């Protein structure tokens, strides 16, 4: 298996996001046998003046520069000693511009700003030969050439759905696809889509941190005090609350069952959420929670949900929450948003095609769950961990690097 390599991992998701990400989880696994430099997606100057987190990150970078800290390769954690991270200098906000000459020129400047930050760091770390992995950061397609790595990978972890991403994302991603040696996706549909542009495309599905999620099954894990006020038929959704969710379905199901309480746990993207959903009395928006508390909230739930719309975007999704729910031993009720992912495990996941079936599945799960079926869910989740996905990723990378 690939080891003792230098790897630059440039990701769109933040390493310390509200929830774990595919990108961060894979980077941690690669770092167990390699040196990994995680490059955060740069803040824009607009972020600096409107976002406290971005402003503090800039101050941190300036502090490092002033002190000329020779250890400018800060370790992420003691358990992942091979991972170091940097936040590049701020870039210009250009996404609002139309595609054309001005956008392209300013994009070149932003590329150079990020390149400067990365090259400064790899000199300090002594990287001379390295693998470059772009994890869904299609806004910088030309870094793969400017960095001149000996091997280039595009890690496509999601389909584009936000208008912000779609404005420039499609053609930028195609540029990126034309420059890399290998493409790795997280769903079969994404593999098919990217294979049109790159023949060397593979799929490594998402997984979960089983050790963490399975804490929900332990007696020592406490239910959070803020959920004890709800009834015994407590069901829940964990994750970003946004465009993918079928809100009319949830309204219909919860209105029909006033004795159920639904917790919507996670950050809300208000522009995608209809105002009327807040008027349903037994739907409760908890807000985002620390990832460390995920098992506590999962323990409180009798049934977990993946209530996604059934559409073209959903076919590209492999939700992290699927194996997180199963890793907590919980019944999972899902819409049939992706048959390729759900059908093979339909004996352990309730897969439904409409609101009536969704409602019946929740009711069945509430009344018929057992230790035996819980054990089977846990066994399936234990086979789908980030450790296993990391091995697949490294094996695929090693095979292709050797062929070059």
CSV table of C-alpha atoms in Angstrom, one decimal:
chain,number,residue,atom,x,y,z
A,1,UNK,CA,0.0,0.0,0.0
A,2,UNK,CA,1.1,3.6,-0.7
A,3,UNK,CA,3.2,5.0,2.1
A,4,UNK,CA,6.0,7.5,3.0
A,5,UNK,CA,4.7,9.9,0.3
A,6,UNK,CA,4.2,13.6,0.4
A,7,UNK,CA,0.6,14.5,-0.3
A,8,UNK,CA,-1.0,18.0,-0.8
A,9,UNK,CA,-4.7,17.8,-0.1
A,10,UNK,CA,-6.6,20.9,-1.3
A,11,UNK,CA,-10.2,20.7,-0.3
A,12,UNK,CA,-13.3,22.8,-0.5
A,13,UNK,CA,-14.8,21.6,2.8
A,14,UNK,CA,-13.2,23.0,5.9
A,15,UNK,CA,-11.2,20.5,8.0
A,16,UNK,CA,-12.9,21.6,11.2
A,17,UNK,CA,-16.4,22.0,9.8
A,18,UNK,CA,-19.7,21.6,11.8
A,19,UNK,CA,-19.7,17.9,10.8
A,20,UNK,CA,-17.1,15.5,9.5
A,21,UNK,CA,-16.5,15.5,5.7
A,22,UNK,CA,-15.5,12.9,3.2
A,23,UNK,CA,-12.5,15.0,2.4
A,24,UNK,CA,-11.2,15.3,6.0
A,25,UNK,CA,-12.0,11.6,6.7
A,26,UNK,CA,-10.0,10.4,3.7
A,27,UNK,CA,-7.1,12.8,4.5
A,28,UNK,CA,-6.8,11.4,8.0
A,29,UNK,CA,-6.6,7.9,6.6
A,30,UNK,CA,-3.9,8.9,4.1
A,31,UNK,CA,-1.9,10.5,6.9
A,32,UNK,CA,-1.5,7.3,8.8
A,33,UNK,CA,1.2,6.2,6.4
A,34,UNK,CA,2.1,9.4,4.5
A,35,UNK,CA,2.8,13.1,5.2
A,36,UNK,CA,-0.3,15.2,4.3
A,37,UNK,CA,-0.5,18.9,3.9
A,38,UNK,CA,-4.1,20.0,4.2
A,39,UNK,CA,-4.7,23.3,2.3
A,40,UNK,CA,-7.9,25.0,3.5
A,41,UNK,CA,-10.1,26.7,0.9
A,42,UNK,CA,-9.0,30.3,1.1
A,43,UNK,CA,-11.2,33.0,2.5
A,44,UNK,CA,-12.0,36.0,0.3
A,45,UNK,CA,-11.6,39.6,1.4
A,46,UNK,CA,-15.3,39.8,1.6
A,47,UNK,CA,-15.3,36.9,4.1
A,48,UNK,CA,-12.6,38.7,6.2
A,49,UNK,CA,-14.8,41.8,6.7
A,50,UNK,CA,-18.1,39.9,7.2
A,51,UNK,CA,-17.1,36.7,9.0
A,52,UNK,CA,-15.5,36.6,12.4
A,53,UNK,CA,-14.0,33.1,11.8
A,54,UNK,CA,-12.4,34.3,8.6
A,55,UNK,CA,-11.0,37.5,10.3
A,56,UNK,CA,-9.5,35.4,13.1
A,57,UNK,CA,-7.9,33.0,10.6
A,58,UNK,CA,-6.3,36.0,8.9
A,59,UNK,CA,-4.9,37.3,12.2
A,60,UNK,CA,-3.5,33.8,12.8
A,61,UNK,CA,-1.7,33.8,9.5
A,62,UNK,CA,-0.3,37.2,10.1
A,63,UNK,CA,0.9,36.1,13.5
A,64,UNK,CA,2.7,33.2,11.9
A,65,UNK,CA,4.4,35.4,9.4
A,66,UNK,CA,5.5,38.0,11.9
A,67,UNK,CA,7.0,35.4,14.2
A,68,UNK,CA,8.5,33.6,11.2
A,69,UNK,CA,7.6,30.4,13.0
A,70,UNK,CA,9.7,27.6,11.7
A,71,UNK,CA,7.0,25.1,12.8
A,72,UNK,CA,4.5,26.5,10.3
A,73,UNK,CA,3.2,23.0,9.8
A,74,UNK,CA,0.8,22.9,12.7
A,75,UNK,CA,-0.3,19.4,13.6
A,76,UNK,CA,-4.0,18.7,13.5
A,77,UNK,CA,-4.1,16.2,16.3
A,78,UNK,CA,-1.9,13.8,18.2
A,79,UNK,CA,-3.7,10.9,16.5
A,80,UNK,CA,-3.0,12.1,13.0
A,81,UNK,CA,0.6,13.2,13.2
A,82,UNK,CA,1.1,13.1,9.5
A,83,UNK,CA,-1.5,15.9,8.9
A,84,UNK,CA,-0.5,19.5,8.7
A,85,UNK,CA,-2.6,22.4,7.6
A,86,UNK,CA,-2.4,25.9,6.2
A,87,UNK,CA,-4.9,28.6,5.4
A,88,UNK,CA,-3.8,30.5,2.3
A,89,UNK,CA,-3.8,34.2,2.2
A,90,UNK,CA,-7.1,35.8,1.4
A,91,UNK,CA,-8.2,36.0,-2.3
A,92,UNK,CA,-10.4,38.3,-4.3
A,93,UNK,CA,-14.2,37.6,-4.3
A,94,UNK,CA,-14.9,37.0,-8.0
A,95,UNK,CA,-17.8,34.5,-8.2
A,96,UNK,CA,-20.3,37.3,-8.8
A,97,UNK,CA,-18.6,38.1,-12.1
A,98,UNK,CA,-19.8,36.6,-15.4
A,99,UNK,CA,-17.6,34.2,-17.2
A,100,UNK,CA,-15.2,36.1,-19.4
A,101,UNK,CA,-11.9,38.0,-19.6
A,102,UNK,CA,-12.1,39.8,-16.2
A,103,UNK,CA,-13.1,36.7,-14.3
A,104,UNK,CA,-10.3,34.7,-15.9
A,105,UNK,CA,-7.7,37.4,-15.1
A,106,UNK,CA,-8.7,37.7,-11.5
A,107,UNK,CA,-8.9,33.9,-11.2
A,108,UNK,CA,-5.3,33.7,-12.4
A,109,UNK,CA,-4.4,36.2,-9.6
A,110,UNK,CA,-6.2,34.1,-7.0
A,111,UNK,CA,-4.4,31.0,-8.2
A,112,UNK,CA,-1.1,32.8,-7.7
A,113,UNK,CA,-2.0,33.8,-4.2
A,114,UNK,CA,-2.9,30.3,-3.2
A,115,UNK,CA,0.2,28.9,-5.0
A,116,UNK,CA,2.4,31.3,-3.0
A,117,UNK,CA,1.0,30.1,0.3
A,118,UNK,CA,1.3,26.4,-0.6
A,119,UNK,CA,4.9,26.7,-2.0
A,120,UNK,CA,6.0,28.6,1.1
A,121,UNK,CA,4.7,25.7,3.2
A,122,UNK,CA,6.1,22.8,1.2
A,123,UNK,CA,9.5,24.4,1.2
A,124,UNK,CA,9.4,24.5,5.0
A,125,UNK,CA,8.2,20.9,5.1
A,126,UNK,CA,10.8,19.7,2.7
A,127,UNK,CA,8.4,18.5,0.0
A,128,UNK,CA,10.3,17.9,-3.2
A,129,UNK,CA,8.2,15.3,-4.8
A,130,UNK,CA,4.5,15.1,-4.0
A,131,UNK,CA,1.0,13.9,-5.0
A,132,UNK,CA,-1.6,16.5,-5.4
A,133,UNK,CA,-5.3,15.7,-4.5
A,134,UNK,CA,-7.9,18.3,-5.3
A,135,UNK,CA,-11.0,17.4,-3.2
A,136,UNK,CA,-13.9,19.1,-4.9
A,137,UNK,CA,-12.2,22.5,-5.0
A,138,UNK,CA,-13.0,23.1,-8.7
A,139,UNK,CA,-12.6,26.9,-8.3
A,140,UNK,CA,-8.8,26.4,-8.7
A,141,UNK,CA,-8.5,24.0,-11.7
A,142,UNK,CA,-5.1,25.2,-12.8
A,143,UNK,CA,-3.2,24.6,-9.5
A,144,UNK,CA,-2.6,21.1,-10.6
A,145,UNK,CA,-0.3,22.5,-13.3
A,146,UNK,CA,1.2,25.3,-11.3
A,147,UNK,CA,2.3,23.1,-8.5
A,148,UNK,CA,3.9,20.5,-10.9
A,149,UNK,CA,3.2,17.4,-8.8
A,150,UNK,CA,4.3,14.0,-10.0
A,151,UNK,CA,0.7,12.7,-9.8
A,152,UNK,CA,-2.7,14.6,-9.8
A,153,UNK,CA,-6.1,13.4,-8.5
A,154,UNK,CA,-9.5,14.9,-8.5
A,155,UNK,CA,-11.7,13.7,-5.6
A,156,UNK,CA,-15.3,14.5,-6.5
A,157,UNK,CA,-17.4,14.1,-3.4
A,158,UNK,CA,-20.7,15.6,-4.4
A,159,UNK,CA,-22.9,16.9,-7.2
A,160,UNK,CA,-23.3,20.6,-7.7
A,161,UNK,CA,-26.7,22.0,-6.6
A,162,UNK,CA,-26.1,25.5,-5.2
A,163,UNK,CA,-26.5,28.4,-7.6
A,164,UNK,CA,-23.2,29.8,-6.3
A,165,UNK,CA,-21.3,26.7,-7.4
A,166,UNK,CA,-23.2,26.3,-10.6
A,167,UNK,CA,-22.4,29.8,-11.9
A,168,UNK,CA,-18.8,28.8,-12.8
A,169,UNK,CA,-18.5,25.3,-11.4
A,170,UNK,CA,-19.4,23.1,-14.4
A,171,UNK,CA,-16.8,24.5,-16.8
A,172,UNK,CA,-14.2,24.9,-14.1
A,173,UNK,CA,-14.6,21.3,-13.1
A,174,UNK,CA,-14.2,20.2,-16.7
A,175,UNK,CA,-10.9,22.1,-16.9
A,176,UNK,CA,-9.8,20.3,-13.8
A,177,UNK,CA,-10.8,16.9,-15.1
A,178,UNK,CA,-8.7,17.5,-18.2
A,179,UNK,CA,-5.6,18.1,-16.1
A,180,UNK,CA,-5.6,15.2,-13.6
A,181,UNK,CA,-4.4,11.6,-13.9
A,182,UNK,CA,-7.1,10.0,-11.8
A,183,UNK,CA,-10.7,10.8,-10.7
A,184,UNK,CA,-12.3,9.3,-7.6
A,185,UNK,CA,-16.0,9.8,-6.9
A,186,UNK,CA,-18.2,9.0,-4.0
A,187,UNK,CA,-21.3,7.6,-5.9
A,188,UNK,CA,-21.9,5.5,-9.0
A,189,UNK,CA,-23.8,8.3,-10.7
A,190,UNK,CA,-20.9,10.7,-10.2
A,191,UNK,CA,-18.6,8.1,-11.6
A,192,UNK,CA,-20.7,7.8,-14.8
A,193,UNK,CA,-20.9,11.6,-15.1
A,194,UNK,CA,-17.1,12.1,-14.7
A,195,UNK,CA,-16.2,9.1,-16.9
A,196,UNK,CA,-17.6,11.1,-19.9
A,197,UNK,CA,-14.7,13.5,-19.4
A,198,UNK,CA,-12.0,11.2,-17.9
A,199,UNK,CA,-11.5,7.5,-18.7
A,200,UNK,CA,-9.6,6.8,-15.5
A,201,UNK,CA,-12.5,7.3,-13.1
A,202,UNK,CA,-13.4,5.1,-10.1
A,203,UNK,CA,-15.9,5.1,-7.2
A,204,UNK,CA,-15.1,4.8,-3.5
A,205,UNK,CA,-18.4,5.3,-1.5
A,206,UNK,CA,-18.7,7.3,1.7
A,207,UNK,CA,-18.5,5.6,5.1
A,208,UNK,CA,-18.7,6.6,8.8
A,209,UNK,CA,-16.7,6.8,11.9
A,210,UNK,CA,-18.1,3.6,13.5
A,211,UNK,CA,-16.2,3.9,16.7
A,212,UNK,CA,-17.7,7.3,17.3
A,213,UNK,CA,-21.3,6.7,16.2
A,214,UNK,CA,-21.6,3.4,18.0
A,215,UNK,CA,-21.2,5.3,21.3
A,216,UNK,CA,-25.0,5.8,20.9
A,217,UNK,CA,-25.5,2.2,21.9
A,218,UNK,CA,-23.6,2.6,25.2
A,219,UNK,CA,-25.2,3.1,28.5
A,220,UNK,CA,-22.7,5.7,29.5
A,221,UNK,CA,-23.7,8.0,26.6
A,222,UNK,CA,-26.2,10.6,27.9
A,223,UNK,CA,-29.2,12.0,26.1
A,224,UNK,CA,-28.9,15.8,25.8
A,225,UNK,CA,-31.1,17.7,28.3
A,226,UNK,CA,-32.7,19.8,25.5
A,227,UNK,CA,-34.4,16.8,23.9
A,228,UNK,CA,-35.8,15.3,27.1
A,229,UNK,CA,-38.9,17.6,26.8
A,230,UNK,CA,-40.2,15.7,23.7
A,231,UNK,CA,-42.4,12.6,23.6
A,232,UNK,CA,-41.3,9.0,23.4
A,233,UNK,CA,-41.8,8.8,19.7
A,234,UNK,CA,-38.8,10.9,18.8
A,235,UNK,CA,-37.5,10.7,15.2
A,236,UNK,CA,-34.8,12.8,13.7
A,237,UNK,CA,-32.7,14.0,10.8
A,238,UNK,CA,-29.0,15.0,11.2
A,239,UNK,CA,-27.2,17.1,8.7
A,240,UNK,CA,-27.4,20.2,6.6
A,241,UNK,CA,-31.0,21.4,6.3
A,242,UNK,CA,-31.2,22.6,2.7
A,243,UNK,CA,-32.4,22.0,-0.8
A,244,UNK,CA,-32.2,18.2,-0.9
A,245,UNK,CA,-34.9,17.8,1.8
A,246,UNK,CA,-38.5,17.0,0.8
A,247,UNK,CA,-40.2,19.5,3.1
A,248,UNK,CA,-43.8,18.8,1.8
A,249,UNK,CA,-43.3,15.2,2.6
A,250,UNK,CA,-42.2,16.0,6.2
A,251,UNK,CA,-45.1,18.3,6.7
A,252,UNK,CA,-47.6,15.8,5.6
A,253,UNK,CA,-46.1,12.9,7.6
A,254,UNK,CA,-45.8,14.9,10.8
A,255,UNK,CA,-49.2,16.6,10.5
A,256,UNK,CA,-50.8,13.1,10.2
A,257,UNK,CA,-49.0,12.0,13.3
A,258,UNK,CA,-49.2,14.6,16.0
A,259,UNK,CA,-47.9,12.1,18.6
A,260,UNK,CA,-44.5,12.0,16.9
A,261,UNK,CA,-41.8,14.6,17.3
A,262,UNK,CA,-39.2,15.3,14.6
A,263,UNK,CA,-35.8,16.8,15.5
A,264,UNK,CA,-34.1,18.6,12.6
A,265,UNK,CA,-30.5,18.7,13.8
A,266,UNK,CA,-28.0,20.7,11.9
A,267,UNK,CA,-27.3,24.1,10.3
A,268,UNK,CA,-30.1,25.6,8.3
A,269,UNK,CA,-29.8,27.2,4.8
A,270,UNK,CA,-32.8,29.6,5.1
A,271,UNK,CA,-33.0,30.3,1.4
A,272,UNK,CA,-33.9,26.7,0.8
A,273,UNK,CA,-36.4,26.2,3.7
A,274,UNK,CA,-40.0,27.1,3.3
A,275,UNK,CA,-41.3,29.3,6.1
A,276,UNK,CA,-44.4,27.2,6.6
A,277,UNK,CA,-42.4,24.2,7.8
A,278,UNK,CA,-41.7,26.2,11.0
A,279,UNK,CA,-45.4,26.3,11.7
A,280,UNK,CA,-45.7,22.5,12.0
A,281,UNK,CA,-45.8,22.1,15.8
A,282,UNK,CA,-44.1,18.7,16.1
A,283,UNK,CA,-41.1,19.6,13.9
A,284,UNK,CA,-38.3,21.1,16.0
A,285,UNK,CA,-35.2,22.8,14.6
A,286,UNK,CA,-32.3,22.1,17.0
A,287,UNK,CA,-29.5,23.9,15.1
A,288,UNK,CA,-26.0,22.7,14.6
A,289,UNK,CA,-24.4,20.6,17.2
A,290,UNK,CA,-20.7,19.7,17.8
A,291,UNK,CA,-19.7,16.5,16.1
A,292,UNK,CA,-18.6,15.1,19.5
A,293,UNK,CA,-22.2,15.2,20.6
A,294,UNK,CA,-23.6,13.3,17.6
A,295,UNK,CA,-23.8,10.0,19.5
A,296,UNK,CA,-25.8,11.7,22.3
A,297,UNK,CA,-28.4,13.0,19.9
A,298,UNK,CA,-28.6,9.7,18.0
A,299,UNK,CA,-29.2,7.9,21.2
A,300,UNK,CA,-32.2,10.0,21.8
A,301,UNK,CA,-33.8,9.1,18.5
A,302,UNK,CA,-36.1,6.1,17.9
A,303,UNK,CA,-36.0,6.4,14.1
A,304,UNK,CA,-33.6,8.3,11.8
A,305,UNK,CA,-34.6,9.8,8.5
A,306,UNK,CA,-33.1,10.6,5.1
A,307,UNK,CA,-36.0,12.5,3.6
A,308,UNK,CA,-34.4,13.6,0.3
A,309,UNK,CA,-36.2,14.6,-2.8
A,310,UNK,CA,-36.2,12.1,-5.6
A,311,UNK,CA,-34.5,14.0,-8.4
A,312,UNK,CA,-31.4,14.2,-10.6
A,313,UNK,CA,-29.3,15.8,-7.9
A,314,UNK,CA,-30.2,13.1,-5.3
A,315,UNK,CA,-29.0,10.4,-7.7
A,316,UNK,CA,-25.4,11.7,-7.2
A,317,UNK,CA,-25.6,11.7,-3.4
A,318,UNK,CA,-24.0,9.1,-1.0
A,319,UNK,CA,-25.0,10.7,2.3
A,320,UNK,CA,-22.5,10.4,5.2
A,321,UNK,CA,-25.5,10.0,7.6
A,322,UNK,CA,-26.5,6.6,6.1
A,323,UNK,CA,-23.7,4.7,7.9
A,324,UNK,CA,-23.6,7.1,10.8
A,325,UNK,CA,-27.3,6.2,11.5
A,326,UNK,CA,-26.6,2.5,11.1
A,327,UNK,CA,-23.4,2.8,13.2
A,328,UNK,CA,-25.7,4.0,16.0
A,329,UNK,CA,-27.8,0.9,15.5
A,330,UNK,CA,-30.9,3.1,14.6
A,331,UNK,CA,-33.7,2.2,12.1
A,332,UNK,CA,-33.3,4.3,8.9
A,333,UNK,CA,-36.3,5.4,6.9
A,334,UNK,CA,-35.3,6.9,3.5
A,335,UNK,CA,-36.9,8.1,0.3
A,336,UNK,CA,-35.7,6.1,-2.7
A,337,UNK,CA,-33.4,9.0,-3.7
A,338,UNK,CA,-30.6,6.7,-5.0
A,339,UNK,CA,-31.6,3.1,-5.9
A,340,UNK,CA,-28.0,2.0,-6.5
A,341,UNK,CA,-27.0,2.8,-3.0
A,342,UNK,CA,-30.2,1.9,-1.1
A,343,UNK,CA,-31.5,-1.2,-2.9
A,344,UNK,CA,-28.6,-3.5,-1.9
A,345,UNK,CA,-29.2,-2.7,1.8
A,346,UNK,CA,-33.0,-2.5,1.6
A,347,UNK,CA,-33.3,-5.4,4.1
A,348,UNK,CA,-31.8,-3.1,6.8
A,349,UNK,CA,-33.1,0.3,5.6
A,350,UNK,CA,-36.7,1.2,4.9
A,351,UNK,CA,-36.7,2.5,1.3
A,352,UNK,CA,-39.9,4.3,0.3
A,353,UNK,CA,-41.3,5.9,-2.8
A,354,UNK,CA,-44.0,8.3,-1.4
A,355,UNK,CA,-45.2,10.0,1.7
A,356,UNK,CA,-47.6,7.3,2.6
A,357,UNK,CA,-45.0,4.6,2.4
A,358,UNK,CA,-42.6,6.9,4.4
A,359,UNK,CA,-45.1,7.3,7.1
A,360,UNK,CA,-45.9,3.5,7.3
A,361,UNK,CA,-42.2,2.8,7.5
A,362,UNK,CA,-41.7,5.1,10.5
A,363,UNK,CA,-44.6,3.6,12.2
A,364,UNK,CA,-43.3,0.0,11.6
A,365,UNK,CA,-39.8,1.0,12.8
A,366,UNK,CA,-41.3,2.5,16.0
A,367,UNK,CA,-43.3,-0.6,16.8
A,368,UNK,CA,-41.0,-3.4,15.6
A,369,UNK,CA,-37.4,-2.6,16.3
A,370,UNK,CA,-35.4,-5.2,18.1
A,371,UNK,CA,-31.9,-6.0,19.4
A,372,UNK,CA,-31.4,-8.6,16.6
A,373,UNK,CA,-32.0,-6.1,13.8
A,374,UNK,CA,-29.9,-3.5,15.6
A,375,UNK,CA,-27.0,-6.0,15.7
A,376,UNK,CA,-27.3,-6.5,12.0
A,377,UNK,CA,-27.2,-2.7,11.4
A,378,UNK,CA,-24.1,-2.4,13.5
A,379,UNK,CA,-22.4,-5.2,11.6
A,380,UNK,CA,-23.1,-3.6,8.3
A,381,UNK,CA,-21.8,-0.2,9.5
A,382,UNK,CA,-18.7,-1.8,10.9
A,383,UNK,CA,-17.9,-3.0,7.4
A,384,UNK,CA,-18.2,0.5,6.0
A,385,UNK,CA,-15.7,2.6,8.0
A,386,UNK,CA,-13.3,5.3,6.9
A,387,UNK,CA,-10.5,2.9,7.7
A,388,UNK,CA,-11.7,0.6,5.0
A,389,UNK,CA,-12.3,3.4,2.6
A,390,UNK,CA,-8.8,4.8,3.3
A,391,UNK,CA,-7.3,1.4,2.4
A,392,UNK,CA,-9.3,1.4,-0.9
A,393,UNK,CA,-8.2,4.9,-1.7
A,394,UNK,CA,-4.5,4.2,-1.0
A,395,UNK,CA,-4.7,0.9,-2.9
A,396,UNK,CA,-6.2,2.6,-5.9
A,397,UNK,CA,-3.7,5.5,-5.7
A,398,UNK,CA,-0.8,3.1,-5.5
A,399,UNK,CA,-2.0,1.1,-8.5
A,400,UNK,CA,-2.4,4.1,-10.7
A,401,UNK,CA,0.8,5.8,-9.6
A,402,UNK,CA,2.8,2.7,-10.5
A,403,UNK,CA,1.2,2.6,-13.9
A,404,UNK,CA,2.2,6.2,-14.8
